[in-house]
Every structure is written in C-alpha cells, then in structure tokens.
Amino acid sequence: MIKRGVYPLPVARWEKVLDTVLRAASDANIDFGELCALLKALGFDERVRGDHYIFSKAGVSEIINLQPKSGKAKPYQVKQVRNLITKYRLGS
C-alpha cells in the first residue's frame, strides 16, 4: 500500500508512475526522481552514496541500487524495480 502524505509527489502521481512501471510501456522514459519517490512511498529506506541511490526494505531480501542518467532512470533498473514490485506484491 502506498503511504499517503509523506513525500512531495501527490498520491495520484505515484499511482501513475506505478502503473507506468508495471505496464513496462516506456522503461527508458521514467523520471528518476519519480521512481525514487515511488520506492519511498512503498516503504523503502533510501541511502545515498555519491550518485548511487540505494533502497532497502524490511521483508525484501533484494537491495535496489539506482543511478540517474540525464534525469531519467536507467531502463534495466526500472525492470529490476518492476520485478521486485511484482515478486513481493507491493503497491496493491
């Protein structure tokens, strides 16, 4: 479930980003900041080491490591996030 009122993006925007990620329609066109906000809204903790944004969550064994590329998320990293969301049934 998406946490409400915690991050700067409105819930409707998180839901749109979640929908776009899950549909796999445009992995190369996902805004990096919005993907990070989505992960935080899904309950992930964020650490930043240089340009590496590292996300972890209790109950999820994988760690997601994201790096921006010209303000967008890298397509293979969007796929990793999608696989994690579906594997652990997050965001439903």
PDB file of C-alpha atoms in Angstrom:
ATOM      1  CA  MET A   1       0.000   0.000   0.000  1.00  0.00           C
ATOM      2  CA  ILE A   2       1.292   3.461  -0.856  1.00  0.00           C
ATOM      3  CA  LYS A   3       1.877   5.723   2.129  1.00  0.00           C
ATOM      4  CA  ARG A   4      -0.034   8.983   1.840  1.00  0.00           C
ATOM      5  CA  GLY A   5       1.253  12.468   2.553  1.00  0.00           C
ATOM      6  CA  VAL A   6       4.890  11.568   3.230  1.00  0.00           C
ATOM      7  CA  TYR A   7       6.677  12.609   0.036  1.00  0.00           C
ATOM      8  CA  PRO A   8       6.364  15.588  -2.290  1.00  0.00           C
ATOM      9  CA  LEU A   9       4.559  13.789  -5.125  1.00  0.00           C
ATOM     10  CA  PRO A  10       0.778  13.539  -4.861  1.00  0.00           C
ATOM     11  CA  VAL A  11      -0.630  10.025  -4.445  1.00  0.00           C
ATOM     12  CA  ALA A  12      -2.257  10.200  -7.883  1.00  0.00           C
ATOM     13  CA  ARG A  13       1.194  10.787  -9.412  1.00  0.00           C
ATOM     14  CA  TRP A  14       2.723   7.817  -7.544  1.00  0.00           C
ATOM     15  CA  GLU A  15      -0.094   5.649  -8.806  1.00  0.00           C
ATOM     16  CA  LYS A  16       0.539   6.831 -12.366  1.00  0.00           C
ATOM     17  CA  VAL A  17       4.279   6.106 -12.049  1.00  0.00           C
ATOM     18  CA  LEU A  18       3.489   2.691 -10.525  1.00  0.00           C
ATOM     19  CA  ASP A  19       1.121   1.945 -13.403  1.00  0.00           C
ATOM     20  CA  THR A  20       3.718   3.015 -15.980  1.00  0.00           C
ATOM     21  CA  VAL A  21       6.406   0.856 -14.351  1.00  0.00           C
ATOM     22  CA  LEU A  22       4.139  -2.187 -14.122  1.00  0.00           C
ATOM     23  CA  ARG A  23       2.919  -1.870 -17.738  1.00  0.00           C
ATOM     24  CA  ALA A  24       6.536  -1.796 -18.995  1.00  0.00           C
ATOM     25  CA  ALA A  25       5.427   0.631 -21.693  1.00  0.00           C
ATOM     26  CA  SER A  26       8.335   3.079 -21.527  1.00  0.00           C
ATOM     27  CA  ASP A  27      11.142   1.965 -19.239  1.00  0.00           C
ATOM     28  CA  ALA A  28      13.526   4.462 -20.853  1.00  0.00           C
ATOM     29  CA  ASN A  29      11.233   7.400 -20.104  1.00  0.00           C
ATOM     30  CA  ILE A  30      10.704   7.113 -16.325  1.00  0.00           C
ATOM     31  CA  ASP A  31      11.769  10.188 -14.361  1.00  0.00           C
ATOM     32  CA  PHE A  32      14.478   9.283 -11.843  1.00  0.00           C
ATOM     33  CA  GLY A  33      13.062  11.432  -9.028  1.00  0.00           C
ATOM     34  CA  GLU A  34       9.591   9.979  -9.504  1.00  0.00           C
ATOM     35  CA  LEU A  35      10.921   6.412  -9.389  1.00  0.00           C
ATOM     36  CA  CYS A  36      12.774   7.201  -6.154  1.00  0.00           C
ATOM     37  CA  ALA A  37       9.643   8.822  -4.689  1.00  0.00           C
ATOM     38  CA  LEU A  38       7.637   5.723  -5.654  1.00  0.00           C
ATOM     39  CA  LEU A  39      10.069   3.414  -3.838  1.00  0.00           C
ATOM     40  CA  LYS A  40       9.979   5.644  -0.748  1.00  0.00           C
ATOM     41  CA  ALA A  41       6.182   5.683  -0.896  1.00  0.00           C
ATOM     42  CA  LEU A  42       6.220   1.877  -0.994  1.00  0.00           C
ATOM     43  CA  GLY A  43       8.117   1.891   2.310  1.00  0.00           C
ATOM     44  CA  PHE A  44      11.721   1.589   1.159  1.00  0.00           C
ATOM     45  CA  ASP A  45      14.534   3.274   3.075  1.00  0.00           C
ATOM     46  CA  GLU A  46      16.960   5.345   0.998  1.00  0.00           C
ATOM     47  CA  ARG A  47      20.733   5.800   1.354  1.00  0.00           C
ATOM     48  CA  VAL A  48      22.780   7.947  -0.993  1.00  0.00           C
ATOM     49  CA  ARG A  49      26.431   7.251  -1.777  1.00  0.00           C
ATOM     50  CA  GLY A  50      27.628   9.668  -4.445  1.00  0.00           C
ATOM     51  CA  ASP A  51      25.258   9.213  -7.377  1.00  0.00           C
ATOM     52  CA  HIS A  52      24.073   5.811  -6.127  1.00  0.00           C
ATOM     53  CA  TYR A  53      20.634   5.763  -4.505  1.00  0.00           C
ATOM     54  CA  ILE A  54      20.313   2.548  -2.525  1.00  0.00           C
ATOM     55  CA  PHE A  55      16.877   1.330  -1.429  1.00  0.00           C
ATOM     56  CA  SER A  56      16.131  -1.412   1.089  1.00  0.00           C
ATOM     57  CA  LYS A  57      13.035  -2.584   2.921  1.00  0.00           C
ATOM     58  CA  ALA A  58      12.388  -4.976   5.785  1.00  0.00           C
ATOM     59  CA  GLY A  59      10.965  -8.216   4.417  1.00  0.00           C
ATOM     60  CA  VAL A  60      12.552  -7.694   0.974  1.00  0.00           C
ATOM     61  CA  SER A  61      15.836  -9.554   0.550  1.00  0.00           C
ATOM     62  CA  GLU A  62      16.989  -7.628  -2.527  1.00  0.00           C
ATOM     63  CA  ILE A  63      18.563  -4.174  -2.450  1.00  0.00           C
ATOM     64  CA  ILE A  64      17.851  -1.765  -5.299  1.00  0.00           C
ATOM     65  CA  ASN A  65      20.729   0.442  -6.445  1.00  0.00           C
ATOM     66  CA  LEU A  66      19.689   3.264  -8.804  1.00  0.00           C
ATOM     67  CA  GLN A  67      21.759   5.847 -10.653  1.00  0.00           C
ATOM     68  CA  PRO A  68      20.302   8.704 -12.698  1.00  0.00           C
ATOM     69  CA  LYS A  69      21.142   9.164 -16.363  1.00  0.00           C
ATOM     70  CA  SER A  70      20.218  12.621 -17.682  1.00  0.00           C
ATOM     71  CA  GLY A  71      17.380  12.890 -15.164  1.00  0.00           C
ATOM     72  CA  LYS A  72      15.854   9.558 -16.162  1.00  0.00           C
ATOM     73  CA  ALA A  73      16.051   6.122 -14.584  1.00  0.00           C
ATOM     74  CA  LYS A  74      18.050   3.539 -16.498  1.00  0.00           C
ATOM     75  CA  PRO A  75      15.727   1.065 -18.286  1.00  0.00           C
ATOM     76  CA  TYR A  76      17.300  -2.052 -16.761  1.00  0.00           C
ATOM     77  CA  GLN A  77      16.863  -0.553 -13.291  1.00  0.00           C
ATOM     78  CA  VAL A  78      13.177   0.169 -13.967  1.00  0.00           C
ATOM     79  CA  LYS A  79      12.856  -3.509 -14.905  1.00  0.00           C
ATOM     80  CA  GLN A  80      14.522  -4.505 -11.622  1.00  0.00           C
ATOM     81  CA  VAL A  81      12.058  -2.314  -9.697  1.00  0.00           C
ATOM     82  CA  ARG A  82       9.118  -3.822 -11.628  1.00  0.00           C
ATOM     83  CA  ASN A  83      10.302  -7.359 -10.880  1.00  0.00           C
ATOM     84  CA  LEU A  84      10.673  -6.509  -7.193  1.00  0.00           C
ATOM     85  CA  ILE A  85       7.197  -4.932  -7.008  1.00  0.00           C
ATOM     86  CA  THR A  86       5.576  -7.953  -8.631  1.00  0.00           C
ATOM     87  CA  LYS A  87       7.612 -10.526  -6.679  1.00  0.00           C
ATOM     88  CA  TYR A  88       6.682  -9.043  -3.296  1.00  0.00           C
ATOM     89  CA  ARG A  89       3.239  -7.799  -4.404  1.00  0.00           C
ATOM     90  CA  LEU A  90       3.986  -4.223  -3.391  1.00  0.00           C
ATOM     91  CA  GLY A  91       1.725  -1.321  -4.239  1.00  0.00           C
ATOM     92  CA  SER A  92      -1.523  -3.244  -4.315  1.00  0.00           C
TER      93      SER A  92
END
